[in-house]
């Protein structure tokens, strides 16, 4: 996706203790978005044809994108390409999770007004 994870470690700057720094770095995980292959294929199709939709529907599809740089493999299967990410993906996942809060918000129902 081309974004960099930037993080400050002020405690390390003060005491130069390597142990706590390594613990924090080991806890960093990248957001995987939603890599479900079938859903990604459907999202690609919809985003490629968004120009054919009515304006009210277009508003919904501007909140996410398919990240074609994401490559993964489940078990010994072939590599799959793509994941669905929020347009505000933070790249770094929440602590103890594999997804960021912005991508998690894609699970929330959309209210039509």
PDB file of C-alpha atoms in Angstrom:
ATOM      1  CA  UNK A   1       0.000   0.000   0.000  1.00  0.00           C
ATOM      2  CA  UNK A   2       3.053   2.248   0.070  1.00  0.00           C
ATOM      3  CA  UNK A   3       2.471   3.712   3.548  1.00  0.00           C
ATOM      4  CA  UNK A   4       5.121   3.662   6.241  1.00  0.00           C
ATOM      5  CA  UNK A   5       4.574   2.838   9.889  1.00  0.00           C
ATOM      6  CA  UNK A   6       6.115   5.556  12.000  1.00  0.00           C
ATOM      7  CA  UNK A   7       6.298   5.213  15.724  1.00  0.00           C
ATOM      8  CA  UNK A   8       8.150   7.142  18.425  1.00  0.00           C
ATOM      9  CA  UNK A   9       9.603   5.412  21.443  1.00  0.00           C
ATOM     10  CA  UNK A  10      10.221   8.228  23.944  1.00  0.00           C
ATOM     11  CA  UNK A  11      11.084   5.860  26.795  1.00  0.00           C
ATOM     12  CA  UNK A  12      13.970   4.400  24.769  1.00  0.00           C
ATOM     13  CA  UNK A  13      15.220   7.918  23.987  1.00  0.00           C
ATOM     14  CA  UNK A  14      15.423   8.587  27.734  1.00  0.00           C
ATOM     15  CA  UNK A  15      16.843   5.381  29.207  1.00  0.00           C
ATOM     16  CA  UNK A  16      18.287   3.489  26.173  1.00  0.00           C
ATOM     17  CA  UNK A  17      17.007   0.178  27.574  1.00  0.00           C
ATOM     18  CA  UNK A  18      16.804  -2.255  24.682  1.00  0.00           C
ATOM     19  CA  UNK A  19      14.521  -4.865  26.320  1.00  0.00           C
ATOM     20  CA  UNK A  20      11.335  -2.758  26.526  1.00  0.00           C
ATOM     21  CA  UNK A  21      11.968  -1.398  23.028  1.00  0.00           C
ATOM     22  CA  UNK A  22      12.216  -4.917  21.592  1.00  0.00           C
ATOM     23  CA  UNK A  23       8.998  -5.897  23.388  1.00  0.00           C
ATOM     24  CA  UNK A  24       7.171  -2.940  21.834  1.00  0.00           C
ATOM     25  CA  UNK A  25       8.552  -3.609  18.349  1.00  0.00           C
ATOM     26  CA  UNK A  26       7.704  -7.316  18.602  1.00  0.00           C
ATOM     27  CA  UNK A  27       4.128  -6.305  19.386  1.00  0.00           C
ATOM     28  CA  UNK A  28       3.739  -4.275  16.205  1.00  0.00           C
ATOM     29  CA  UNK A  29       1.519  -5.959  13.650  1.00  0.00           C
ATOM     30  CA  UNK A  30       0.458  -4.715  10.248  1.00  0.00           C
ATOM     31  CA  UNK A  31      -3.226  -4.408   9.435  1.00  0.00           C
ATOM     32  CA  UNK A  32      -4.311  -7.137   7.035  1.00  0.00           C
ATOM     33  CA  UNK A  33      -7.624  -5.508   6.124  1.00  0.00           C
ATOM     34  CA  UNK A  34     -10.114  -8.033   4.727  1.00  0.00           C
ATOM     35  CA  UNK A  35      -8.308 -10.486   2.449  1.00  0.00           C
ATOM     36  CA  UNK A  36     -11.274 -12.841   1.827  1.00  0.00           C
ATOM     37  CA  UNK A  37     -10.623 -13.750  -1.806  1.00  0.00           C
ATOM     38  CA  UNK A  38     -14.250 -13.916  -2.979  1.00  0.00           C
ATOM     39  CA  UNK A  39     -15.151 -10.621  -1.318  1.00  0.00           C
ATOM     40  CA  UNK A  40     -12.031  -8.960  -2.753  1.00  0.00           C
ATOM     41  CA  UNK A  41     -13.018 -10.120  -6.261  1.00  0.00           C
ATOM     42  CA  UNK A  42     -16.504  -8.672  -5.807  1.00  0.00           C
ATOM     43  CA  UNK A  43     -15.115  -5.410  -4.445  1.00  0.00           C
ATOM     44  CA  UNK A  44     -12.744  -5.129  -7.426  1.00  0.00           C
ATOM     45  CA  UNK A  45     -15.641  -5.585  -9.820  1.00  0.00           C
ATOM     46  CA  UNK A  46     -17.785  -3.009  -8.040  1.00  0.00           C
ATOM     47  CA  UNK A  47     -14.984  -0.458  -7.841  1.00  0.00           C
ATOM     48  CA  UNK A  48     -14.179  -0.948 -11.529  1.00  0.00           C
ATOM     49  CA  UNK A  49     -17.822  -0.244 -12.409  1.00  0.00           C
ATOM     50  CA  UNK A  50     -18.607   2.457  -9.855  1.00  0.00           C
ATOM     51  CA  UNK A  51     -19.152   4.955 -12.679  1.00  0.00           C
ATOM     52  CA  UNK A  52     -22.299   3.077 -13.682  1.00  0.00           C
ATOM     53  CA  UNK A  53     -23.868   3.458 -10.243  1.00  0.00           C
ATOM     54  CA  UNK A  54     -26.247   6.132  -9.118  1.00  0.00           C
ATOM     55  CA  UNK A  55     -24.586   8.918  -7.090  1.00  0.00           C
ATOM     56  CA  UNK A  56     -26.043   7.708  -3.780  1.00  0.00           C
ATOM     57  CA  UNK A  57     -24.373   4.319  -4.248  1.00  0.00           C
ATOM     58  CA  UNK A  58     -21.038   5.867  -5.273  1.00  0.00           C
ATOM     59  CA  UNK A  59     -20.809   7.514  -1.846  1.00  0.00           C
ATOM     60  CA  UNK A  60     -20.665   4.091  -0.191  1.00  0.00           C
ATOM     61  CA  UNK A  61     -17.835   2.819  -2.347  1.00  0.00           C
ATOM     62  CA  UNK A  62     -15.509   5.751  -1.744  1.00  0.00           C
ATOM     63  CA  UNK A  63     -14.835   4.559   1.821  1.00  0.00           C
ATOM     64  CA  UNK A  64     -12.711   1.548   0.880  1.00  0.00           C
ATOM     65  CA  UNK A  65     -10.206   0.344  -1.687  1.00  0.00           C
ATOM     66  CA  UNK A  66      -8.623  -2.909  -2.789  1.00  0.00           C
ATOM     67  CA  UNK A  67      -4.925  -3.009  -1.907  1.00  0.00           C
ATOM     68  CA  UNK A  68      -3.343  -4.955  -4.781  1.00  0.00           C
ATOM     69  CA  UNK A  69       0.075  -4.959  -3.091  1.00  0.00           C
ATOM     70  CA  UNK A  70      -1.128  -7.298  -0.346  1.00  0.00           C
ATOM     71  CA  UNK A  71      -0.149 -10.926  -1.066  1.00  0.00           C
ATOM     72  CA  UNK A  72      -0.976 -13.832   1.232  1.00  0.00           C
ATOM     73  CA  UNK A  73      -1.212 -17.609   1.348  1.00  0.00           C
ATOM     74  CA  UNK A  74      -3.495 -19.754   3.473  1.00  0.00           C
ATOM     75  CA  UNK A  75      -1.818 -23.053   4.267  1.00  0.00           C
ATOM     76  CA  UNK A  76      -0.282 -24.660   1.213  1.00  0.00           C
ATOM     77  CA  UNK A  77      -2.701 -23.044  -1.249  1.00  0.00           C
ATOM     78  CA  UNK A  78      -1.662 -20.715  -4.068  1.00  0.00           C
ATOM     79  CA  UNK A  79      -0.893 -17.092  -3.327  1.00  0.00           C
ATOM     80  CA  UNK A  80      -3.834 -14.725  -3.286  1.00  0.00           C
ATOM     81  CA  UNK A  81      -3.529 -11.041  -4.106  1.00  0.00           C
ATOM     82  CA  UNK A  82      -5.506  -8.197  -2.619  1.00  0.00           C
ATOM     83  CA  UNK A  83      -7.245  -7.108   0.532  1.00  0.00           C
ATOM     84  CA  UNK A  84      -9.987  -4.615   1.245  1.00  0.00           C
ATOM     85  CA  UNK A  85      -8.850  -1.628   3.274  1.00  0.00           C
ATOM     86  CA  UNK A  86     -10.559   1.441   4.603  1.00  0.00           C
ATOM     87  CA  UNK A  87      -9.584   4.678   2.888  1.00  0.00           C
ATOM     88  CA  UNK A  88      -8.306   5.696   6.354  1.00  0.00           C
ATOM     89  CA  UNK A  89      -6.346   2.489   7.084  1.00  0.00           C
ATOM     90  CA  UNK A  90      -3.746   3.121   9.782  1.00  0.00           C
ATOM     91  CA  UNK A  91      -1.504   0.272   8.463  1.00  0.00           C
ATOM     92  CA  UNK A  92      -0.596  -0.670  12.051  1.00  0.00           C
ATOM     93  CA  UNK A  93      -3.147  -2.984  13.661  1.00  0.00           C
ATOM     94  CA  UNK A  94      -4.645  -2.467  17.089  1.00  0.00           C
ATOM     95  CA  UNK A  95      -2.901  -4.132  19.993  1.00  0.00           C
ATOM     96  CA  UNK A  96      -3.774  -7.830  20.131  1.00  0.00           C
ATOM     97  CA  UNK A  97      -5.514  -7.706  16.752  1.00  0.00           C
ATOM     98  CA  UNK A  98      -4.676  -8.159  13.098  1.00  0.00           C
ATOM     99  CA  UNK A  99      -6.730  -5.205  11.867  1.00  0.00           C
ATOM    100  CA  UNK A 100      -6.734  -1.453  12.511  1.00  0.00           C
ATOM    101  CA  UNK A 101      -9.690   0.499  13.867  1.00  0.00           C
ATOM    102  CA  UNK A 102     -10.352   2.166  10.504  1.00  0.00           C
ATOM    103  CA  UNK A 103     -10.669  -1.155   8.669  1.00  0.00           C
ATOM    104  CA  UNK A 104     -12.720  -2.574  11.541  1.00  0.00           C
ATOM    105  CA  UNK A 105     -15.206   0.263  11.001  1.00  0.00           C
ATOM    106  CA  UNK A 106     -16.038  -1.298   7.620  1.00  0.00           C
ATOM    107  CA  UNK A 107     -17.932  -3.942   9.616  1.00  0.00           C
ATOM    108  CA  UNK A 108     -20.340  -1.321  10.943  1.00  0.00           C
ATOM    109  CA  UNK A 109     -23.712  -0.978   9.221  1.00  0.00           C
ATOM    110  CA  UNK A 110     -24.099   2.043   6.958  1.00  0.00           C
ATOM    111  CA  UNK A 111     -26.996   4.333   7.735  1.00  0.00           C
ATOM    112  CA  UNK A 112     -28.800   5.685   4.721  1.00  0.00           C
ATOM    113  CA  UNK A 113     -30.232   9.153   5.149  1.00  0.00           C
TER     114      UNK A 113
END
